[in-house]
């Protein structure tokens, strides 16, 4: 078994967090061959029960944004789907709670170390931005996503995205450049990386 699969097995058996409302159930996928990293927030209740990342309305929209079908999305040799917290964290007053910080502290660097072929990282939402774009100067998520051209031109291209949740429909309406400009670039970049 390769280092990547050994690590995945270790993570799947993780029970560090004892206060998860539905108990530990790490939901992620990766292999050392993956070329695209999807860095999201944490599984929701639906994906917790389905035991598959982004197997919900948010995932349908994300796949539409990326221009990939389910077979491609769920192929760990193509896409690594590694959220900031791997287990459903529970509900707060305004939506799901933050991902467990101990999760990224424990696992994230180890995972990134076994993913040498990543050519594009999609950074979804605030928590992933805090980790993957710690030097960013923009004040908020809208400004960070609005500055996407800066991030995609780096040596290790990164693309900040809002969460694809239906909760963000108003944000999408207010920011039409996202679908008109950013998604076109994103889809051509994804196709280029996957076809190589
Ligand atoms: S959230 Fe992360 S650290 Fe906590 S139990 Fe799940 S896999 Fe382990």
mmCIF file of C-alpha atoms and ligand atoms in Angstrom:
data_model
loop_
_atom_site.group_PDB
_atom_site.id
_atom_site.type_symbol
_atom_site.label_atom_id
_atom_site.label_comp_id
_atom_site.label_asym_id
_atom_site.label_seq_id
_atom_site.Cartn_x
_atom_site.Cartn_y
_atom_site.Cartn_z
ATOM 1 C CA UNK A 1 0.000 0.000 0.000
ATOM 2 C CA UNK A 2 1.371 3.453 -0.941
ATOM 3 C CA UNK A 3 1.929 6.228 1.602
ATOM 4 C CA UNK A 4 -1.153 8.046 0.346
ATOM 5 C CA UNK A 5 -3.493 5.098 0.917
ATOM 6 C CA UNK A 6 -1.890 4.299 4.264
ATOM 7 C CA UNK A 7 -2.516 7.860 5.384
ATOM 8 C CA UNK A 8 -6.100 7.760 4.128
ATOM 9 C CA UNK A 9 -6.688 4.560 6.112
ATOM 10 C CA UNK A 10 -5.264 6.212 9.237
ATOM 11 C CA UNK A 11 -7.507 9.261 8.789
ATOM 12 C CA UNK A 12 -10.603 7.135 8.213
ATOM 13 C CA UNK A 13 -10.007 5.557 11.631
ATOM 14 C CA UNK A 14 -9.552 8.939 13.375
ATOM 15 C CA UNK A 15 -11.616 9.517 16.524
ATOM 16 C CA UNK A 16 -9.796 12.557 17.944
ATOM 17 C CA UNK A 17 -12.961 14.674 18.225
ATOM 18 C CA UNK A 18 -15.276 13.247 20.864
ATOM 19 C CA UNK A 19 -17.916 16.006 20.714
ATOM 20 C CA UNK A 20 -19.186 15.549 17.158
ATOM 21 C CA UNK A 21 -23.005 15.352 17.161
ATOM 22 C CA UNK A 22 -23.101 12.409 14.740
ATOM 23 C CA UNK A 23 -19.752 10.936 15.770
ATOM 24 C CA UNK A 24 -16.556 10.736 13.727
ATOM 25 C CA UNK A 25 -16.992 9.930 10.040
ATOM 26 C CA UNK A 26 -14.123 11.444 8.047
ATOM 27 C CA UNK A 27 -15.282 12.224 4.505
ATOM 28 C CA UNK A 28 -12.559 12.963 1.991
ATOM 29 C CA UNK A 29 -10.835 11.467 -1.041
ATOM 30 C CA UNK A 30 -7.314 11.672 -2.447
ATOM 31 C CA UNK A 31 -4.561 9.705 -4.122
ATOM 32 C CA UNK A 32 -0.989 10.653 -4.902
ATOM 33 C CA UNK A 33 -1.957 10.971 -8.595
ATOM 34 C CA UNK A 34 -4.546 13.731 -8.025
ATOM 35 C CA UNK A 35 -3.992 16.889 -10.082
ATOM 36 C CA UNK A 36 -6.665 19.149 -8.618
ATOM 37 C CA UNK A 37 -7.199 19.811 -4.931
ATOM 38 C CA UNK A 38 -10.649 20.871 -3.752
ATOM 39 C CA UNK A 39 -10.154 22.507 -0.354
ATOM 40 C CA UNK A 40 -13.610 22.984 1.169
ATOM 41 C CA UNK A 41 -15.038 23.577 4.644
ATOM 42 C CA UNK A 42 -16.518 20.401 6.219
ATOM 43 C CA UNK A 43 -19.170 17.828 5.293
ATOM 44 C CA UNK A 44 -22.799 18.708 5.890
ATOM 45 C CA UNK A 45 -25.384 16.387 7.377
ATOM 46 C CA UNK A 46 -26.429 14.957 3.998
ATOM 47 C CA UNK A 47 -22.897 14.084 2.959
ATOM 48 C CA UNK A 48 -22.252 12.634 6.412
ATOM 49 C CA UNK A 49 -25.074 10.137 5.832
ATOM 50 C CA UNK A 50 -24.140 9.487 2.203
ATOM 51 C CA UNK A 51 -20.474 9.063 3.156
ATOM 52 C CA UNK A 52 -19.363 10.912 0.035
ATOM 53 C CA UNK A 53 -17.968 14.450 -0.281
ATOM 54 C CA UNK A 54 -20.208 17.035 -1.971
ATOM 55 C CA UNK A 55 -22.969 14.492 -2.710
ATOM 56 C CA UNK A 56 -25.639 17.175 -2.312
ATOM 57 C CA UNK A 57 -27.013 20.339 -3.937
ATOM 58 C CA UNK A 58 -23.753 22.209 -3.236
ATOM 59 C CA UNK A 59 -21.819 19.437 -4.949
ATOM 60 C CA UNK A 60 -24.102 19.529 -8.001
ATOM 61 C CA UNK A 61 -23.417 23.239 -8.354
ATOM 62 C CA UNK A 62 -19.688 22.781 -7.758
ATOM 63 C CA UNK A 63 -19.484 20.144 -10.518
ATOM 64 C CA UNK A 64 -21.367 22.515 -12.807
ATOM 65 C CA UNK A 65 -18.889 25.313 -11.961
ATOM 66 C CA UNK A 66 -15.945 23.012 -12.698
ATOM 67 C CA UNK A 67 -17.495 21.552 -15.863
ATOM 68 C CA UNK A 68 -16.943 17.951 -14.696
ATOM 69 C CA UNK A 69 -19.325 15.019 -14.307
ATOM 70 C CA UNK A 70 -19.683 12.813 -11.228
ATOM 71 C CA UNK A 71 -17.341 10.112 -12.576
ATOM 72 C CA UNK A 72 -14.531 12.643 -12.947
ATOM 73 C CA UNK A 73 -15.289 14.411 -9.671
ATOM 74 C CA UNK A 74 -15.232 11.185 -7.661
ATOM 75 C CA UNK A 75 -12.030 9.855 -9.245
ATOM 76 C CA UNK A 76 -9.351 10.354 -6.541
ATOM 77 C CA UNK A 77 -6.635 10.006 -9.184
ATOM 78 C CA UNK A 78 -7.990 13.230 -10.683
ATOM 79 C CA UNK A 79 -9.480 15.248 -7.835
ATOM 80 C CA UNK A 80 -8.452 15.272 -4.187
ATOM 81 C CA UNK A 81 -11.365 16.493 -2.070
ATOM 82 C CA UNK A 82 -9.888 17.512 1.277
ATOM 83 C CA UNK A 83 -11.989 19.870 3.419
ATOM 84 C CA UNK A 84 -10.646 21.787 6.431
ATOM 85 C CA UNK A 85 -12.561 19.440 8.756
ATOM 86 C CA UNK A 86 -13.356 15.870 7.676
ATOM 87 C CA UNK A 87 -16.322 15.195 9.967
ATOM 88 C CA UNK A 88 -19.710 16.913 10.213
ATOM 89 C CA UNK A 89 -19.221 19.523 12.986
ATOM 90 C CA UNK A 90 -22.881 20.121 13.870
ATOM 91 C CA UNK A 91 -25.263 23.056 13.537
ATOM 92 C CA UNK A 92 -24.819 26.550 14.956
ATOM 93 C CA UNK A 93 -27.158 29.555 15.059
ATOM 94 C CA UNK A 94 -26.465 30.476 11.432
ATOM 95 C CA UNK A 95 -25.661 27.270 9.586
ATOM 96 C CA UNK A 96 -23.094 24.570 10.211
ATOM 97 C CA UNK A 97 -20.439 25.090 12.872
ATOM 98 C CA UNK A 98 -16.837 25.782 11.920
ATOM 99 C CA UNK A 99 -14.705 22.793 10.968
ATOM 100 C CA UNK A 100 -12.751 21.354 13.886
ATOM 101 C CA UNK A 101 -9.424 23.228 13.926
ATOM 102 C CA UNK A 102 -7.616 20.172 15.308
ATOM 103 C CA UNK A 103 -8.394 18.352 12.063
ATOM 104 C CA UNK A 104 -6.270 20.602 9.828
ATOM 105 C CA UNK A 105 -3.633 20.860 12.571
ATOM 106 C CA UNK A 106 -3.365 17.067 12.714
ATOM 107 C CA UNK A 107 -3.743 15.986 9.114
ATOM 108 C CA UNK A 108 -3.485 18.717 6.523
ATOM 109 C CA UNK A 109 0.290 19.006 6.070
ATOM 110 C CA UNK A 110 0.620 15.217 6.046
ATOM 111 C CA UNK A 111 -1.920 14.994 3.234
ATOM 112 C CA UNK A 112 -0.410 17.812 1.187
ATOM 113 C CA UNK A 113 2.957 16.033 1.488
ATOM 114 C CA UNK A 114 1.598 12.964 -0.303
ATOM 115 C CA UNK A 115 0.009 14.978 -3.142
ATOM 116 C CA UNK A 116 2.995 15.925 -5.330
ATOM 117 C CA UNK A 117 1.036 16.291 -8.589
ATOM 118 C CA UNK A 118 -1.443 19.032 -7.684
ATOM 119 C CA UNK A 119 -1.536 21.662 -10.432
ATOM 120 C CA UNK A 120 -4.524 23.668 -9.246
ATOM 121 C CA UNK A 121 -6.015 24.226 -5.796
ATOM 122 C CA UNK A 122 -9.620 25.379 -5.434
ATOM 123 C CA UNK A 123 -10.014 27.185 -2.136
ATOM 124 C CA UNK A 124 -13.642 27.240 -1.073
ATOM 125 C CA UNK A 125 -14.832 29.561 1.670
ATOM 126 C CA UNK A 126 -13.210 31.433 4.553
ATOM 127 C CA UNK A 127 -11.652 28.556 6.510
ATOM 128 C CA UNK A 128 -9.840 27.148 3.486
ATOM 129 C CA UNK A 129 -8.740 30.669 2.532
ATOM 130 C CA UNK A 130 -7.284 31.213 6.015
ATOM 131 C CA UNK A 131 -5.121 28.131 5.519
ATOM 132 C CA UNK A 132 -4.246 28.258 1.824
ATOM 133 C CA UNK A 133 -4.055 32.057 1.370
ATOM 134 C CA UNK A 134 -2.694 33.265 4.719
ATOM 135 C CA UNK A 135 -0.954 36.293 3.183
ATOM 136 C CA UNK A 136 -4.013 37.616 1.390
ATOM 137 C CA UNK A 137 -4.538 41.363 1.677
ATOM 138 C CA UNK A 138 -8.216 41.550 0.768
ATOM 139 C CA UNK A 139 -10.709 42.444 3.491
ATOM 140 C CA UNK A 140 -13.353 39.834 2.803
ATOM 141 C CA UNK A 141 -14.349 36.835 0.705
ATOM 142 C CA UNK A 142 -15.859 38.917 -2.104
ATOM 143 C CA UNK A 143 -12.662 40.919 -2.531
ATOM 144 C CA UNK A 144 -10.527 37.775 -2.345
ATOM 145 C CA UNK A 145 -12.570 35.986 -5.009
ATOM 146 C CA UNK A 146 -12.632 39.234 -7.033
ATOM 147 C CA UNK A 147 -8.826 39.194 -7.068
ATOM 148 C CA UNK A 148 -8.802 35.665 -8.550
ATOM 149 C CA UNK A 149 -6.558 36.594 -11.481
ATOM 150 C CA UNK A 150 -3.734 37.363 -9.052
ATOM 151 C CA UNK A 151 -3.996 33.936 -7.415
ATOM 152 C CA UNK A 152 -4.363 31.874 -10.570
ATOM 153 C CA UNK A 153 -1.212 33.393 -12.068
ATOM 154 C CA UNK A 154 1.008 32.171 -9.210
ATOM 155 C CA UNK A 155 3.539 29.330 -9.650
ATOM 156 C CA UNK A 156 1.208 27.018 -7.715
ATOM 157 C CA UNK A 157 -2.138 28.259 -9.024
ATOM 158 C CA UNK A 158 -4.868 28.690 -6.471
ATOM 159 C CA UNK A 159 -8.408 29.794 -7.160
ATOM 160 C CA UNK A 160 -10.540 31.238 -4.349
ATOM 161 C CA UNK A 161 -14.242 30.411 -4.670
ATOM 162 C CA UNK A 162 -17.351 31.113 -2.605
ATOM 163 C CA UNK A 163 -19.150 28.102 -1.177
ATOM 164 C CA UNK A 164 -21.430 26.601 -3.884
ATOM 165 C CA UNK A 165 -24.278 26.281 -1.387
ATOM 166 C CA UNK A 166 -27.759 27.483 -2.453
ATOM 167 C CA UNK A 167 -27.365 29.867 0.545
ATOM 168 C CA UNK A 168 -25.035 31.891 -1.696
ATOM 169 C CA UNK A 169 -27.557 32.559 -4.478
ATOM 170 C CA UNK A 170 -27.808 36.216 -3.475
ATOM 171 C CA UNK A 171 -24.017 36.603 -3.561
ATOM 172 C CA UNK A 172 -23.966 35.079 -7.054
ATOM 173 C CA UNK A 173 -26.652 37.485 -8.249
ATOM 174 C CA UNK A 174 -24.757 40.465 -6.832
ATOM 175 C CA UNK A 175 -21.496 39.392 -8.455
ATOM 176 C CA UNK A 176 -22.278 38.452 -12.084
ATOM 177 C CA UNK A 177 -18.564 38.652 -13.033
ATOM 178 C CA UNK A 178 -18.117 35.385 -11.115
ATOM 179 C CA UNK A 179 -20.083 33.325 -13.635
ATOM 180 C CA UNK A 180 -19.265 35.474 -16.671
ATOM 181 C CA UNK A 181 -15.489 35.660 -16.207
ATOM 182 C CA UNK A 182 -14.114 33.472 -13.438
ATOM 183 C CA UNK A 183 -16.045 30.296 -14.264
ATOM 184 C CA UNK A 184 -15.039 30.436 -17.933
ATOM 185 C CA UNK A 185 -11.382 30.602 -16.947
ATOM 186 C CA UNK A 186 -11.865 27.933 -14.294
ATOM 187 C CA UNK A 187 -13.475 25.474 -16.711
ATOM 188 C CA UNK A 188 -10.785 25.886 -19.337
ATOM 189 C CA UNK A 189 -8.047 25.502 -16.706
ATOM 190 C CA UNK A 190 -9.684 22.326 -15.317
ATOM 191 C CA UNK A 191 -10.050 20.830 -18.809
ATOM 192 C CA UNK A 192 -6.396 21.636 -19.563
ATOM 193 C CA UNK A 193 -5.119 20.069 -16.331
ATOM 194 C CA UNK A 194 -7.236 16.917 -16.685
ATOM 195 C CA UNK A 195 -6.413 16.378 -20.357
ATOM 196 C CA UNK A 196 -2.639 16.540 -19.852
HETATM 197 S S1 LIG B 1 -12.891 16.076 12.442
HETATM 198 FE FE1 LIG B 1 -10.835 15.392 11.830
HETATM 199 S S2 LIG B 1 -9.674 15.284 13.747
HETATM 200 FE FE2 LIG B 1 -11.871 15.303 14.295
HETATM 201 S S3 LIG B 1 -12.445 13.109 14.385
HETATM 202 FE FE3 LIG B 1 -12.906 13.825 12.319
HETATM 203 S S4 LIG B 1 -11.042 13.264 11.151
HETATM 204 FE FE4 LIG B 1 -10.480 13.235 13.334
#
